[in-house]
Short mmCIF file of C-alpha atoms in Angstrom, two decimals:
data_model
loop_
_atom_site.label_atom_id
_atom_site.label_comp_id
_atom_site.label_asym_id
_atom_site.label_seq_id
_atom_site.Cartn_x
_atom_site.Cartn_y
_atom_site.Cartn_z
CA UNK A 11 28.92 -83.08 66.76
CA UNK A 12 25.83 -80.94 67.18
CA UNK A 13 28.10 -77.96 67.80
CA UNK A 14 29.95 -78.58 64.51
CA UNK A 15 26.66 -78.90 62.60
CA UNK A 16 25.40 -75.67 64.15
CA UNK A 17 28.59 -73.93 63.18
CA UNK A 18 28.35 -75.17 59.59
CA UNK A 19 24.73 -74.07 59.31
CA UNK A 20 25.68 -70.66 60.65
CA UNK A 21 28.38 -70.30 58.00
CA UNK A 22 25.97 -71.35 55.27
CA UNK A 23 23.35 -68.83 56.42
CA UNK A 24 25.97 -66.05 56.62
CA UNK A 25 27.16 -66.82 53.09
CA UNK A 26 23.57 -66.79 51.85
CA UNK A 27 22.97 -63.47 53.54
CA UNK A 28 26.10 -62.03 51.98
CA UNK A 29 25.06 -63.35 48.58
CA UNK A 30 21.61 -61.79 49.01
CA UNK A 31 23.18 -58.50 49.98
CA UNK A 32 25.48 -58.63 47.01
CA UNK A 33 22.54 -59.39 44.69
CA UNK A 34 20.50 -56.49 46.12
CA UNK A 35 23.43 -54.11 45.61
CA UNK A 36 23.22 -54.60 41.83
CA UNK A 37 19.67 -53.11 41.60
CA UNK A 38 20.49 -49.44 42.32
CA UNK A 39 23.58 -49.57 40.09
CA UNK A 40 21.58 -51.06 37.23
CA UNK A 41 18.74 -48.51 37.67
CA UNK A 42 21.19 -45.61 37.65
CA UNK A 43 22.72 -46.83 34.40
CA UNK A 44 19.33 -47.24 32.81
CA UNK A 45 18.26 -43.74 33.96
CA UNK A 46 21.47 -42.24 32.58
CA UNK A 47 20.87 -43.95 29.24
CA UNK A 48 17.28 -42.72 29.13
CA UNK A 49 18.36 -39.16 29.99
CA UNK A 50 21.01 -39.23 27.27
CA UNK A 51 18.49 -40.48 24.73
CA UNK A 52 15.99 -37.77 25.76
CA UNK A 53 18.68 -35.09 25.41
CA UNK A 54 19.61 -36.39 21.96
CA UNK A 55 15.96 -36.38 20.90
CA UNK A 56 15.49 -32.83 22.19
CA UNK A 57 18.65 -31.71 20.39
CA UNK A 58 17.39 -33.26 17.15
CA UNK A 59 14.02 -31.53 17.55
CA UNK A 60 15.72 -28.19 18.25
CA UNK A 61 17.95 -28.63 15.22
CA UNK A 62 14.90 -29.43 13.10
CA UNK A 63 13.14 -26.29 14.34
CA UNK A 64 16.24 -24.19 13.64
CA UNK A 65 16.52 -25.67 10.16
CA UNK A 66 12.87 -24.86 9.51
CA UNK A 67 13.37 -21.32 10.79
CA UNK A 68 16.33 -20.90 8.44
CA UNK A 69 14.18 -21.78 5.41
CA UNK A 70 13.55 -18.16 4.44
CA UNK A 71 10.65 -17.35 2.13
CA UNK A 72 11.72 -14.90 -0.56
CA UNK A 73 9.17 -12.45 -1.94
CA UNK A 74 9.09 -9.77 -4.64
CA UNK A 75 7.05 -6.80 -3.44
CA UNK A 76 5.69 -4.03 -5.69
CA UNK A 77 5.40 -0.50 -4.32
CA UNK A 78 5.08 3.07 -5.56
CA UNK A 79 7.66 5.73 -4.63
CA UNK A 80 5.65 7.68 -2.07
CA UNK A 81 5.06 7.71 1.67
CA UNK A 82 1.64 6.09 1.55
CA UNK A 83 2.75 3.16 -0.60
CA UNK A 84 6.29 2.44 0.57
CA UNK A 85 6.37 3.34 4.27
CA UNK A 86 4.92 0.19 5.82
CA UNK A 87 6.95 -2.32 3.81
CA UNK A 88 10.15 -0.28 4.20
CA UNK A 89 9.60 -0.16 7.98
CA UNK A 90 8.94 -3.90 8.16
CA UNK A 91 12.11 -4.57 6.20
CA UNK A 92 14.49 -2.07 7.81
CA UNK A 93 13.31 -2.71 11.38
CA UNK A 94 13.59 -6.48 11.08
CA UNK A 95 9.91 -7.46 11.21
CA UNK A 96 10.05 -9.37 7.92
CA UNK A 97 13.20 -11.17 9.05
CA UNK A 98 11.52 -12.04 12.36
CA UNK A 99 8.79 -13.77 10.36
CA UNK A 100 11.23 -15.68 8.16
CA UNK A 101 10.69 -13.47 5.12
CA UNK A 102 13.19 -11.89 2.75
CA UNK A 103 11.75 -9.23 0.49
CA UNK A 104 12.91 -7.57 -2.70
CA UNK A 105 11.10 -4.29 -3.25
CA UNK A 106 10.34 -3.37 -6.88
CA UNK A 107 9.22 0.14 -7.83
CA UNK A 108 6.16 0.77 -10.03
CA UNK A 109 4.32 3.93 -11.04
CA UNK A 110 0.75 2.72 -10.42
CA UNK A 111 -1.44 -0.03 -9.01
CA UNK A 112 -2.79 -1.39 -12.33
CA UNK A 113 0.76 -2.05 -13.54
CA UNK A 114 1.52 -3.84 -10.27
CA UNK A 115 -1.51 -6.09 -10.67
CA UNK A 116 -0.49 -6.93 -14.24
CA UNK A 117 2.97 -7.89 -12.94
CA UNK A 118 1.41 -10.20 -10.34
CA UNK A 119 -0.72 -11.85 -13.01
CA UNK A 120 2.40 -12.60 -15.04
CA UNK A 121 4.17 -14.03 -11.98
CA UNK A 122 6.87 -11.35 -11.81
CA UNK A 123 5.57 -10.00 -8.48
CA UNK A 124 4.20 -11.89 -5.45
CA UNK A 125 2.61 -9.09 -3.42
CA UNK A 126 1.73 -5.46 -4.22
CA UNK A 127 0.79 -2.35 -2.29
CA UNK A 128 -1.95 -0.39 -4.06
CA UNK A 129 -3.74 2.90 -3.57
CA UNK A 130 -7.47 3.48 -3.52
CA UNK A 131 -8.14 3.50 -7.27
CA UNK A 132 -6.69 0.09 -8.10
CA UNK A 133 -9.01 -1.59 -5.59
CA UNK A 134 -11.64 -1.61 -8.35
CA UNK A 135 -9.55 -4.27 -10.07
CA UNK A 136 -9.69 -6.38 -6.90
CA UNK A 137 -13.48 -6.06 -6.81
CA UNK A 138 -13.44 -7.17 -10.47
CA UNK A 139 -11.65 -10.37 -9.50
CA UNK A 140 -8.09 -9.58 -10.62
CA UNK A 141 -6.56 -9.74 -7.12
CA UNK A 142 -7.41 -10.21 -3.45
CA UNK A 143 -6.73 -7.88 -0.51
CA UNK A 144 -5.19 -9.43 2.61
CA UNK A 145 -3.96 -6.46 4.69
CA UNK A 146 -5.06 -2.85 4.97
CA UNK A 147 -2.18 -0.37 5.10
CA UNK A 148 -3.44 3.16 5.77
CA UNK A 149 -6.12 5.57 4.64
CA UNK A 150 -4.75 8.10 2.21
CA UNK A 151 -4.88 11.87 2.08
CA UNK A 152 -2.19 12.12 -0.59
CA UNK A 153 -4.13 12.65 -3.86
CA UNK A 154 -4.92 15.99 -5.43
CA UNK A 155 -6.07 17.83 -8.53
CA UNK A 156 -3.70 20.71 -9.30
CA UNK A 157 -4.20 23.52 -11.80
CA UNK A 158 -1.85 26.06 -13.34
CA UNK A 159 -3.12 29.63 -12.99
CA UNK A 160 -0.93 30.67 -15.90
CA UNK A 161 -3.15 28.43 -18.03
CA UNK A 162 -6.28 30.24 -16.87
CA UNK A 163 -7.25 27.74 -14.19
CA UNK A 164 -8.46 29.05 -10.83
CA UNK A 165 -11.45 26.77 -10.15
CA UNK A 166 -12.62 23.27 -10.98
CA UNK A 167 -14.98 24.73 -13.58
CA UNK A 168 -11.97 26.22 -15.36
CA UNK A 169 -10.80 22.71 -16.21
CA UNK A 170 -13.37 22.55 -19.01
CA UNK A 171 -11.59 21.99 -22.30
CA UNK A 172 -8.18 21.89 -20.62
CA UNK A 173 -5.50 19.18 -20.85
CA UNK A 174 -5.47 17.21 -17.59
CA UNK A 175 -2.77 14.61 -16.95
CA UNK A 176 -4.00 11.51 -15.12
CA UNK A 177 -3.00 7.89 -14.45
CA UNK A 178 -6.01 5.67 -15.10
CA UNK A 179 -7.16 3.36 -12.35
CA UNK A 180 -5.50 5.30 -9.54
CA UNK A 181 -6.74 7.12 -6.45
CA UNK A 182 -5.97 10.46 -8.07
CA UNK A 183 -8.31 9.65 -10.95
CA UNK A 184 -11.09 9.05 -8.41
CA UNK A 185 -10.44 12.49 -6.88
CA UNK A 186 -10.63 14.05 -10.34
CA UNK A 187 -13.95 12.32 -11.01
CA UNK A 188 -15.38 13.45 -7.67
CA UNK A 189 -14.17 17.02 -8.24
CA UNK A 190 -15.76 17.20 -11.70
CA UNK A 191 -18.97 15.61 -10.43
CA UNK A 192 -19.24 18.20 -7.65
CA UNK A 193 -19.55 20.86 -10.36
CA UNK A 194 -21.87 18.93 -12.64
CA UNK A 195 -19.05 17.93 -14.98
CA UNK A 196 -17.57 14.67 -16.24
CA UNK A 197 -14.32 13.63 -17.86
CA UNK A 198 -15.99 14.32 -21.21
CA UNK A 199 -15.65 18.02 -20.35
CA UNK A 200 -11.85 17.87 -20.20
CA UNK A 201 -9.06 16.52 -22.38
CA UNK A 202 -7.51 13.65 -20.45
CA UNK A 203 -3.84 12.91 -21.11
CA UNK A 204 -2.72 9.48 -19.88
CA UNK A 205 0.63 9.61 -18.04
CA UNK A 206 2.46 7.87 -15.23
CA UNK A 207 3.34 9.77 -12.06
CA UNK A 208 6.82 10.82 -13.18
CA UNK A 209 5.58 11.97 -16.57
CA UNK A 210 2.81 13.97 -14.94
CA UNK A 211 5.24 16.01 -12.83
CA UNK A 212 7.36 16.87 -15.87
CA UNK A 213 4.36 17.69 -18.08
CA UNK A 214 2.77 20.09 -15.59
CA UNK A 215 6.00 21.91 -14.78
CA UNK A 216 6.93 22.25 -18.47
CA UNK A 217 3.45 23.48 -19.34
CA UNK A 218 2.67 20.63 -21.74
CA UNK A 219 -0.56 20.04 -19.77
CA UNK A 220 -2.76 22.54 -17.96
CA UNK A 221 -3.62 20.55 -14.85
CA UNK A 222 -3.21 17.12 -13.34
CA UNK A 223 -4.57 14.53 -10.93
CA UNK A 224 -1.71 12.90 -9.07
CA UNK A 225 -0.33 12.12 -5.60
CA UNK A 226 2.54 12.92 -3.27
CA UNK A 227 5.42 13.47 -3.37
CA UNK A 228 4.71 14.58 -6.94
CA UNK A 229 2.07 17.04 -5.74
CA UNK A 230 4.60 18.82 -3.56
CA UNK A 231 7.16 18.95 -6.36
CA UNK A 232 4.60 20.47 -8.74
CA UNK A 233 3.32 23.08 -6.29
CA UNK A 234 6.86 24.13 -5.44
CA UNK A 235 7.85 24.42 -9.10
CA UNK A 236 4.73 26.38 -10.13
CA UNK A 237 5.04 28.74 -7.19
CA UNK A 238 2.23 31.31 -7.15
CA UNK A 239 0.75 29.78 -10.31
CA UNK A 240 0.02 26.46 -8.59
CA UNK A 241 -3.46 25.95 -7.20
CA UNK A 242 -4.83 22.93 -5.33
CA UNK A 243 -8.33 22.41 -6.72
CA UNK A 244 -9.32 19.28 -4.79
CA UNK A 245 -7.90 16.53 -2.58
CA UNK A 246 -8.99 13.58 -0.45
CA UNK A 247 -9.95 15.80 2.46
CA UNK A 248 -12.73 17.36 0.40
CA UNK A 249 -14.57 14.05 0.06
CA UNK A 250 -14.07 12.27 3.38
CA UNK A 251 -17.80 12.60 4.02
CA UNK A 252 -18.39 10.43 0.96
CA UNK A 253 -15.62 7.87 1.04
CA UNK A 254 -12.56 6.63 2.90
CA UNK A 255 -9.50 6.04 0.76
CA UNK A 256 -7.81 2.83 1.98
CA UNK A 257 -4.57 1.52 0.55
CA UNK A 258 -3.85 -2.18 0.87
CA UNK A 259 -1.52 -5.09 0.28
CA UNK A 260 -2.80 -7.54 -2.31
CA UNK A 261 -1.90 -10.74 -4.12
CA UNK A 262 -3.46 -13.07 -6.66
CA UNK A 263 -6.11 -15.58 -5.64
CA UNK A 264 -3.81 -18.35 -6.87
CA UNK A 265 -0.97 -17.21 -4.62
CA UNK A 266 -3.31 -16.78 -1.65
CA UNK A 267 -4.70 -20.30 -2.07
CA UNK A 268 -1.22 -21.83 -1.91
CA UNK A 269 0.48 -19.55 0.61
CA UNK A 270 -1.87 -18.86 3.50
CA UNK A 271 0.91 -19.13 6.09
CA UNK A 272 3.18 -16.78 4.13
CA UNK A 273 0.46 -14.14 3.94
CA UNK A 274 -0.23 -14.40 7.68
CA UNK A 275 3.46 -13.97 8.46
CA UNK A 276 3.67 -11.05 6.04
CA UNK A 277 0.60 -9.42 7.60
CA UNK A 278 2.03 -9.95 11.10
CA UNK A 279 5.20 -8.13 10.08
CA UNK A 280 3.18 -5.28 8.56
CA UNK A 281 0.99 -4.87 11.63
CA UNK A 282 4.05 -4.69 13.87
CA UNK A 283 5.61 -2.20 11.47
CA UNK A 284 2.42 -0.14 11.63
CA UNK A 285 2.92 0.53 15.33
CA UNK A 286 6.53 1.59 14.74
CA UNK A 287 5.57 3.84 11.83
CA UNK A 288 2.86 5.63 13.80
CA UNK A 289 5.27 6.35 16.67
CA UNK A 290 8.28 7.26 14.52
CA UNK A 291 6.82 8.84 11.38
CA UNK A 292 9.70 11.26 10.72
CA UNK A 293 12.29 8.51 10.99
CA UNK A 294 10.24 6.34 8.64
CA UNK A 295 9.93 9.21 6.16
CA UNK A 296 13.73 9.36 5.98
CA UNK A 297 13.89 5.60 5.35
CA UNK A 298 11.35 5.98 2.56
CA UNK A 299 13.29 8.89 1.08
CA UNK A 300 16.36 6.66 0.89
CA UNK A 301 14.39 3.83 -0.70
CA UNK A 302 12.79 6.16 -3.27
CA UNK A 303 15.99 8.12 -3.86
CA UNK A 304 14.50 11.54 -3.10
CA UNK A 305 15.62 14.16 -0.62
CA UNK A 306 14.44 13.77 2.96
CA UNK A 307 12.70 17.15 3.03
CA UNK A 308 10.38 16.09 0.20
CA UNK A 309 9.27 12.96 2.01
CA UNK A 310 9.06 14.64 5.43
CA UNK A 311 6.60 17.10 3.92
CA UNK A 312 4.18 14.22 3.23
CA UNK A 313 3.94 12.72 6.71
CA UNK A 314 0.50 14.26 7.29
CA UNK A 315 -0.92 12.77 4.09
CA UNK A 316 -2.04 9.52 5.61
CA UNK A 317 -3.84 8.08 8.61
CA UNK A 318 -1.17 5.68 9.87
CA UNK A 319 -3.08 2.72 11.29
CA UNK A 320 -1.87 0.81 14.37
CA UNK A 321 -2.31 -2.67 15.78
CA UNK A 322 -4.69 -1.34 18.41
CA UNK A 323 -6.86 0.16 15.69
CA UNK A 324 -6.67 -3.08 13.72
CA UNK A 325 -8.08 -5.15 16.57
CA UNK A 326 -11.00 -2.82 17.23
CA UNK A 327 -11.75 -2.09 13.55
CA UNK A 328 -11.85 -5.77 12.62
CA UNK A 329 -14.14 -6.52 15.55
CA UNK A 330 -16.66 -3.71 14.95
CA UNK A 331 -16.67 -3.89 11.16
CA UNK A 332 -14.96 -0.54 10.51
CA UNK A 333 -12.43 -1.99 8.09
CA UNK A 334 -15.14 -3.86 6.22
CA UNK A 335 -17.11 -0.61 5.91
CA UNK A 336 -14.09 1.09 4.35
CA UNK A 337 -14.12 -1.37 1.48
CA UNK A 338 -17.91 -1.32 1.15
CA UNK A 339 -18.00 2.49 0.93
CA UNK A 340 -15.07 2.46 -1.45
CA UNK A 341 -16.99 0.15 -3.75
CA UNK A 342 -19.87 2.62 -3.91
CA UNK A 343 -17.49 5.18 -5.42
CA UNK A 344 -16.46 2.68 -8.09
CA UNK A 345 -20.10 1.93 -8.88
CA UNK A 346 -20.95 5.63 -9.15
CA UNK A 347 -17.97 6.20 -11.41
CA UNK A 348 -18.83 3.27 -13.65
CA UNK A 349 -15.69 1.34 -12.65
CA UNK A 350 -17.92 -1.54 -11.54
CA UNK A 351 -21.12 -2.69 -13.20
CA UNK A 352 -22.75 -4.19 -10.11
CA UNK A 353 -22.09 -4.56 -6.36
CA UNK A 354 -19.73 -7.31 -5.20
CA UNK A 355 -19.64 -8.90 -1.75
CA UNK A 356 -16.40 -7.58 -0.24
CA UNK A 357 -15.83 -10.96 1.39
CA UNK A 358 -15.18 -12.27 -2.12
CA UNK A 359 -12.00 -10.22 -2.49
CA UNK A 360 -10.96 -9.08 1.00
CA UNK A 361 -9.31 -11.78 3.14
CA UNK A 362 -10.37 -10.53 6.55
CA UNK A 363 -9.34 -13.90 8.04
CA UNK A 364 -5.68 -13.18 7.21
CA UNK A 365 -5.81 -9.81 8.96
CA UNK A 366 -7.53 -11.34 11.99
CA UNK A 367 -5.19 -14.32 12.25
CA UNK A 368 -2.17 -12.05 12.02
CA UNK A 369 -3.57 -9.77 14.72
CA UNK A 370 -4.37 -12.72 17.01
CA UNK A 371 -0.89 -14.21 16.59
CA UNK A 372 0.73 -10.88 17.42
CA UNK A 373 -1.36 -10.43 20.56
CA UNK A 374 -1.16 -13.85 22.18
#
């Protein structure tokens, strides 16, 4: 009897052990299933996040950019566009040609243009509150005062009483003012004829005016056409001890207030393009020639008419205040010329924070 009971108890214990083993076997299988489900969910979440990021990246910001048909004005934006730097930053640009900075600023005020590239002279309008600067481009050597010897002009003094074509509010007008001032003269001593850049070239070559203040590539076209009768009376190089001639990208205060990120991305593209331009200036000149619909030789002849700034320069010049000094010294010229009534803090119209943020993002 005892033997039977012992046998029965043994069977019961064995069954219990088997049941326990069977129950324990479910734990790893259940855990594996749960892990697989969690991994699948994590992958789906990651895929959704990636898709969201790709969708955001595909939301291209479209911009209308004003430029003038010369190396100093068009080269940086053309490089950024043609070499893919704008695209890299999620920007799609339409470049619109103008004949001068003041007209570009008027177009921005009306909402027809988002961003403009301006030469030295139009910066006075920024200091007056009509626009804000957010990226320096280059320093220009492209402006000149040219006389026609056949009209009796051989020196700056010979401009007295002569017809001089000029585009108001431009860098070339500043050069004319400085040239006249150097000889104790003012614009009251000459007969100014208001013209855009294209009209100036035609007027000088045809002899309808006696001299002009303009910029490249028009200067080269005029000198070539006049031949031995053409004489360069003054240019930027003559006054570098008095002022630097920066050109810049600008926008309206309203646009800047609502599009900080867009301006940073735009400035990042420009700063990257600046490095490419400096290293490949002849190639860039050919791109600009195509954009401006002029022959390559004309644009290649202007590659020395600018100091093509790089990212390395940008970092150092922002840190030591060089760029700020450019705009401060520039303002002194406007004050001396009567373009501004009183000094203005450059921080009021130059967005150094955009330049710095763009530089920092590009050099992480």
